[in-house]
Tab-separated table of C-alpha atoms in Angstrom:
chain	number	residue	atom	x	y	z
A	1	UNK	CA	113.231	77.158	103.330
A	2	UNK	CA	110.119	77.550	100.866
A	3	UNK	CA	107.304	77.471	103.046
A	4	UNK	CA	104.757	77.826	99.906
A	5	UNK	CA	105.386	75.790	97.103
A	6	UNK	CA	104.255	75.608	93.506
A	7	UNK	CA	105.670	71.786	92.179
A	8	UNK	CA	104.772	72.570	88.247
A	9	UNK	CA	106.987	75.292	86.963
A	10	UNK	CA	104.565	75.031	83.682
A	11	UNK	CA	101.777	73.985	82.318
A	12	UNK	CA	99.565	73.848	78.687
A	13	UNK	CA	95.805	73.699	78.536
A	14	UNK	CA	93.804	73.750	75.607
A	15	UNK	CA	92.059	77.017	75.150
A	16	UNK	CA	88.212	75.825	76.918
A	17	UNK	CA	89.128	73.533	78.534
A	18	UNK	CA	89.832	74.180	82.747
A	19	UNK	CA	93.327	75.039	83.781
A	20	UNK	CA	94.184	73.461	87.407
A	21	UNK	CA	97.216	75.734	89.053
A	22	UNK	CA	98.540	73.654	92.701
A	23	UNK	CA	100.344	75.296	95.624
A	24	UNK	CA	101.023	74.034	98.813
A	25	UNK	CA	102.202	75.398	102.036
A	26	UNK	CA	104.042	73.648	105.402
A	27	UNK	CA	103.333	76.932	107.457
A	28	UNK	CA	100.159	75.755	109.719
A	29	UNK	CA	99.630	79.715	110.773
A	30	UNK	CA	98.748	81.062	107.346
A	31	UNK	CA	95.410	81.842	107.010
A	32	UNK	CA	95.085	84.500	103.598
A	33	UNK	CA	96.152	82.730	100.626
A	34	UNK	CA	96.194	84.816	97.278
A	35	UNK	CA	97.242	84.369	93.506
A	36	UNK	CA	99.080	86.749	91.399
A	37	UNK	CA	99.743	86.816	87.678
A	38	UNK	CA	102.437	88.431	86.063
A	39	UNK	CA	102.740	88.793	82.008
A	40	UNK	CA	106.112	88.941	80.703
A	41	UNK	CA	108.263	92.673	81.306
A	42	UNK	CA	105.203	93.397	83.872
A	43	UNK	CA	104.833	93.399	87.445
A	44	UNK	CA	102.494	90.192	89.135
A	45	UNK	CA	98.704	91.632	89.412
A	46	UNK	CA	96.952	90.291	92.205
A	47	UNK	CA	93.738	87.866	91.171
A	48	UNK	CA	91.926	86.483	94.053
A	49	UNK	CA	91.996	85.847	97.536
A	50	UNK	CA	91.231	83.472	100.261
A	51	UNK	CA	90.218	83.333	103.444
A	52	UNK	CA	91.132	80.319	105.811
A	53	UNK	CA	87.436	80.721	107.090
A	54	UNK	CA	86.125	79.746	103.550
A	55	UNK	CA	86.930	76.665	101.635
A	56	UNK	CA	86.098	78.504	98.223
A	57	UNK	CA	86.089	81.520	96.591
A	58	UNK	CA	84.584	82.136	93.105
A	59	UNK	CA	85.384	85.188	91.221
A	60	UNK	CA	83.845	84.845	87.275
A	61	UNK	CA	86.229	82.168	85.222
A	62	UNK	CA	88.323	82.054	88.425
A	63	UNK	CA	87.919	79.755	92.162
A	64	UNK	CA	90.284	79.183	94.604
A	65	UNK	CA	89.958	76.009	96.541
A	66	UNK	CA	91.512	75.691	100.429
A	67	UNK	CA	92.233	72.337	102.127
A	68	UNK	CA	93.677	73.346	105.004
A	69	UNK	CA	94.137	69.864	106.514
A	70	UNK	CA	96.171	68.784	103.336
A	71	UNK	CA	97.779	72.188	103.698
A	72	UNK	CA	97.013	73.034	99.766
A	73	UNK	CA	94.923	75.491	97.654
A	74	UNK	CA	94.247	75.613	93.773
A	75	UNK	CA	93.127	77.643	91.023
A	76	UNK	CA	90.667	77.078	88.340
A	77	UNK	CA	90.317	78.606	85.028
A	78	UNK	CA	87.213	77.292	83.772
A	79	UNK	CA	87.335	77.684	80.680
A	80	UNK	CA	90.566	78.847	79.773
A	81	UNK	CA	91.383	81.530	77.043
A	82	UNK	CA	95.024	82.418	75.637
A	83	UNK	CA	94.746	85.542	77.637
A	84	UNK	CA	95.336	83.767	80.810
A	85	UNK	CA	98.712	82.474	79.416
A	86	UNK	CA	101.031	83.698	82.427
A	87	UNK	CA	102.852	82.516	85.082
A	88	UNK	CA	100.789	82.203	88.399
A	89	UNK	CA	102.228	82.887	91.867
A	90	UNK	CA	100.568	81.764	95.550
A	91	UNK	CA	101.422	83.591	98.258
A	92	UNK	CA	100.474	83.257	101.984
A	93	UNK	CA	100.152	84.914	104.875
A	94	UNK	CA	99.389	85.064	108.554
A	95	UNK	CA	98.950	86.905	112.042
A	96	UNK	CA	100.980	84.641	113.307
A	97	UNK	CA	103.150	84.136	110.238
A	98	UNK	CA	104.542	87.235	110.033
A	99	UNK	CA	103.240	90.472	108.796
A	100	UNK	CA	104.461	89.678	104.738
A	101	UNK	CA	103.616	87.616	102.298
A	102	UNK	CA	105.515	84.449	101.224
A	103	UNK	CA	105.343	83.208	97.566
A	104	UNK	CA	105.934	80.351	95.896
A	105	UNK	CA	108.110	79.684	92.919
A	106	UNK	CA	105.202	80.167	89.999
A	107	UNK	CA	103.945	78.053	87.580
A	108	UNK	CA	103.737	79.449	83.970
A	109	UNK	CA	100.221	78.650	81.825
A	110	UNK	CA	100.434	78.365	78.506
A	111	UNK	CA	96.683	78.134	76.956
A	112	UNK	CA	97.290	76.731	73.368
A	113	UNK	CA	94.291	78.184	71.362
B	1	UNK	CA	97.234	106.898	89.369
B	2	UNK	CA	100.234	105.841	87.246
B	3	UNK	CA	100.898	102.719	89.943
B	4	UNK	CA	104.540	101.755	91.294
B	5	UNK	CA	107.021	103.464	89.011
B	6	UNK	CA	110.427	101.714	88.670
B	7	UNK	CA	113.303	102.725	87.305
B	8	UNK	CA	115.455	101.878	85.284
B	9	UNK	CA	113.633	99.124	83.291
B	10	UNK	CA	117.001	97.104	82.718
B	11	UNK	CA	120.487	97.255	84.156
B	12	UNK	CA	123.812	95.845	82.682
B	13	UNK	CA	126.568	96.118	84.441
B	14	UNK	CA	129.683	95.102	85.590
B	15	UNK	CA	130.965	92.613	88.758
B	16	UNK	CA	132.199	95.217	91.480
B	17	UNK	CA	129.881	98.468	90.204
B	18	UNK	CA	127.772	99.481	92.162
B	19	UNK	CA	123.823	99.418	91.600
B	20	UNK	CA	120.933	101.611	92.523
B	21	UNK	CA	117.221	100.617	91.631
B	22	UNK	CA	114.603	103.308	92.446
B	23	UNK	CA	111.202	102.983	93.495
B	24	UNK	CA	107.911	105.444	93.333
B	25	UNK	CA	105.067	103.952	95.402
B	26	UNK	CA	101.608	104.676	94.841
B	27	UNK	CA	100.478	107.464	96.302
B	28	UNK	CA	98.738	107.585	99.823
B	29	UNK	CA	100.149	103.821	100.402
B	30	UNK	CA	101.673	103.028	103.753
B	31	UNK	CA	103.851	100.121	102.866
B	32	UNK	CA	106.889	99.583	100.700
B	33	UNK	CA	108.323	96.087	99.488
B	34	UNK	CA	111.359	95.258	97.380
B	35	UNK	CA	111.297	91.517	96.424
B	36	UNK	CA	113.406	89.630	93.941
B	37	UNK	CA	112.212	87.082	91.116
B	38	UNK	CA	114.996	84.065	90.618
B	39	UNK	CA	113.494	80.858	88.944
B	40	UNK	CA	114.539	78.821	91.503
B	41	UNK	CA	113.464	81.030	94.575
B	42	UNK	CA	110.698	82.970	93.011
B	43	UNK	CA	109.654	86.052	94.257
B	44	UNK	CA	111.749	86.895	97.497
B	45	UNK	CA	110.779	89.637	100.189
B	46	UNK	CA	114.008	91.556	100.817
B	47	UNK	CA	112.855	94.195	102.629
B	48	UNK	CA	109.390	96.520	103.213
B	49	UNK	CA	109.155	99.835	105.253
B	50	UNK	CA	105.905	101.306	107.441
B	51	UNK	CA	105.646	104.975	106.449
B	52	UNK	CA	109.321	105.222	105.643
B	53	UNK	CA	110.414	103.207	108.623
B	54	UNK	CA	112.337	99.942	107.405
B	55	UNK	CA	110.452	96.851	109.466
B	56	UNK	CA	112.291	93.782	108.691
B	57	UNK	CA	114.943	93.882	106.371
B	58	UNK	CA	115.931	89.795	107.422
B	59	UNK	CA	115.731	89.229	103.491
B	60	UNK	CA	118.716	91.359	102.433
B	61	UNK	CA	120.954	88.880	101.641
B	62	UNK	CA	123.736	89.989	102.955
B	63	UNK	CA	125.688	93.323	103.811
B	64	UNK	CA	126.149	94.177	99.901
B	65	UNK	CA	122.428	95.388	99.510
B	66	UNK	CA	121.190	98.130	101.647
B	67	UNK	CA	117.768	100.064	100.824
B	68	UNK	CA	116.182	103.341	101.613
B	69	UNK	CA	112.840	105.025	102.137
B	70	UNK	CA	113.817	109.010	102.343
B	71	UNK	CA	110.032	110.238	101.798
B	72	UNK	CA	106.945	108.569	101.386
B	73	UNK	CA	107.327	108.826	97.568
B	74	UNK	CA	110.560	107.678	96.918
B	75	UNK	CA	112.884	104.346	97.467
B	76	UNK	CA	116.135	103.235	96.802
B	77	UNK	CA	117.666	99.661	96.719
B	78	UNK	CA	121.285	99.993	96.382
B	79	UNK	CA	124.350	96.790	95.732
B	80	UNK	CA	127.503	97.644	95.831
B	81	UNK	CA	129.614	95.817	94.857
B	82	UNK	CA	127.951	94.063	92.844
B	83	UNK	CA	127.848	90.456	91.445
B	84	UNK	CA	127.098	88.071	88.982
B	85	UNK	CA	124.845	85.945	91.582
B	86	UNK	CA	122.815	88.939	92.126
B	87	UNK	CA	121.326	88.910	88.418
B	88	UNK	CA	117.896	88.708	88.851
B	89	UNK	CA	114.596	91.043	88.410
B	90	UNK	CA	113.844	93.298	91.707
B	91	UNK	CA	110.003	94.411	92.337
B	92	UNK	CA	109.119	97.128	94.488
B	93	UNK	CA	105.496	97.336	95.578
B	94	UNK	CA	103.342	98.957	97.803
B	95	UNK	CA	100.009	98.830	99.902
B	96	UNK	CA	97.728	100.802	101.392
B	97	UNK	CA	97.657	98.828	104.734
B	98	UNK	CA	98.785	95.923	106.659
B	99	UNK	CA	100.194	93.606	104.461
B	100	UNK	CA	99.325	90.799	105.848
B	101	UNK	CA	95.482	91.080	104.872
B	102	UNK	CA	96.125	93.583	101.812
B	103	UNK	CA	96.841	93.792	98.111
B	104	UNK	CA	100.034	94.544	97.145
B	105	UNK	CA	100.377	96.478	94.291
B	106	UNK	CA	104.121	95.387	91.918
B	107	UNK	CA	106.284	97.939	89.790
B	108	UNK	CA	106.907	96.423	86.614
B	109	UNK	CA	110.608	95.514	87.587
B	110	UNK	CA	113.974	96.321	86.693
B	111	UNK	CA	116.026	93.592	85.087
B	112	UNK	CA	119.531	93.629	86.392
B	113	UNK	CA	122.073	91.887	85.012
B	114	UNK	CA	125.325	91.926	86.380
B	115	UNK	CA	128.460	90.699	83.946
């Protein structure tokens, strides 16, 4: 059973404009939320984190938005540059969850320039 | 520090061989992982040790896989037999602490493909 899920395997944004990445989780005891990205024939890099304290987290061209009553978080690329072409992974975790992460499926950005 | 080494890159081989994919973990990290990337599971935790000490292994899919941790410096994830099913790309990757609050850190993968 997936208990985070990413519902758009891809995704094309215009290079500039903002890129809007979705993940949602049924697991009410997560309470770190992160994103990886992984280039092709490489290994997923971590990106940024989240805190179920916080609602946002801003980290230059990237945020992270919680809503932990919807159960959901996103990423923004604001604005978006062909570098960022990758696919995008959400992964949660929890005290009570756990002590792992689980991560969703990915969703693969293509920035068009 | 050269990060998670894995090795080999790719793997072809045939239904029934056996398969071992090794793992070098950052030095000075506590924890080990070995997931595996399908497209329509994503990336799966198999199995992660605690300084050597294998912790939950309830990923393994079943008794074909088993997986190692010898020395702080050195894993081993090994099939046998093998299958076609278990084509996919494995990740080890490690962290300096609890992983529930920590950075993992991936190996760039090994591709295995199994014929």
């Amino acid at each position: 059973d997936q208990q985070v899920k990413q519902n758009s395997p891809s995704l094309s944004v215009q290079e500039g404009r903002i890129s809007i990445l979705n993940c949602d989780y049924t697991n009410s005891m997560f309470d770190y939320f992160l994103w990886y990205k992984k280039y092709p024939a490489e290994g997923p890099t971590f990106l940024i984190s989240i805190s179920s304290i916080k609602d946002k987290n801003e980290d230059g061209r990237f945020t992270v938005f919680l809503n932990k009553s919807a159960k959901h978080l996103s990423l923004h690329i604001v604005p978006s540059q062909p570098g960022d072409s990758a696919v995008y992974f959400c992964a949660a975790s929890g005290l009570q969850a756990g002590n792992q992460f689980y991560f969703g499926t990915g969703t693969s950005l293509t920035v068009i320039p | 520090d050269a990060g998670v080494i894995q090795s080999p890159r790719h793997e072809v081989t045939e239904m029934g061989q056996e398969v071992t994919l090794r793992c070098k973990p950052i030095s000075g990290h506590d924890y080990l992982f070995w997931y595996r990337q399908t497209m329509m599971r994503g990336l799966e935790l198999l199995i992660y040790f605690n300084n050597n000490v294998p912790i939950d292994d309830s990923g393994m899919p079943e008794d074909r896989f088993s997986a190692k941790m010898p020395n702080a410096s050195f894993s081993t994830l090994k099939i046998q037999p093998s299958e076609p099913r278990d084509s996919a790309v494995y990740f080890c990757a490690s962290s300096p602490g609890t992983p529930k609050y920590n950075e993992q850190f991936f190996g760039p993968g090994t591709r295995l493909t199994v014929l």
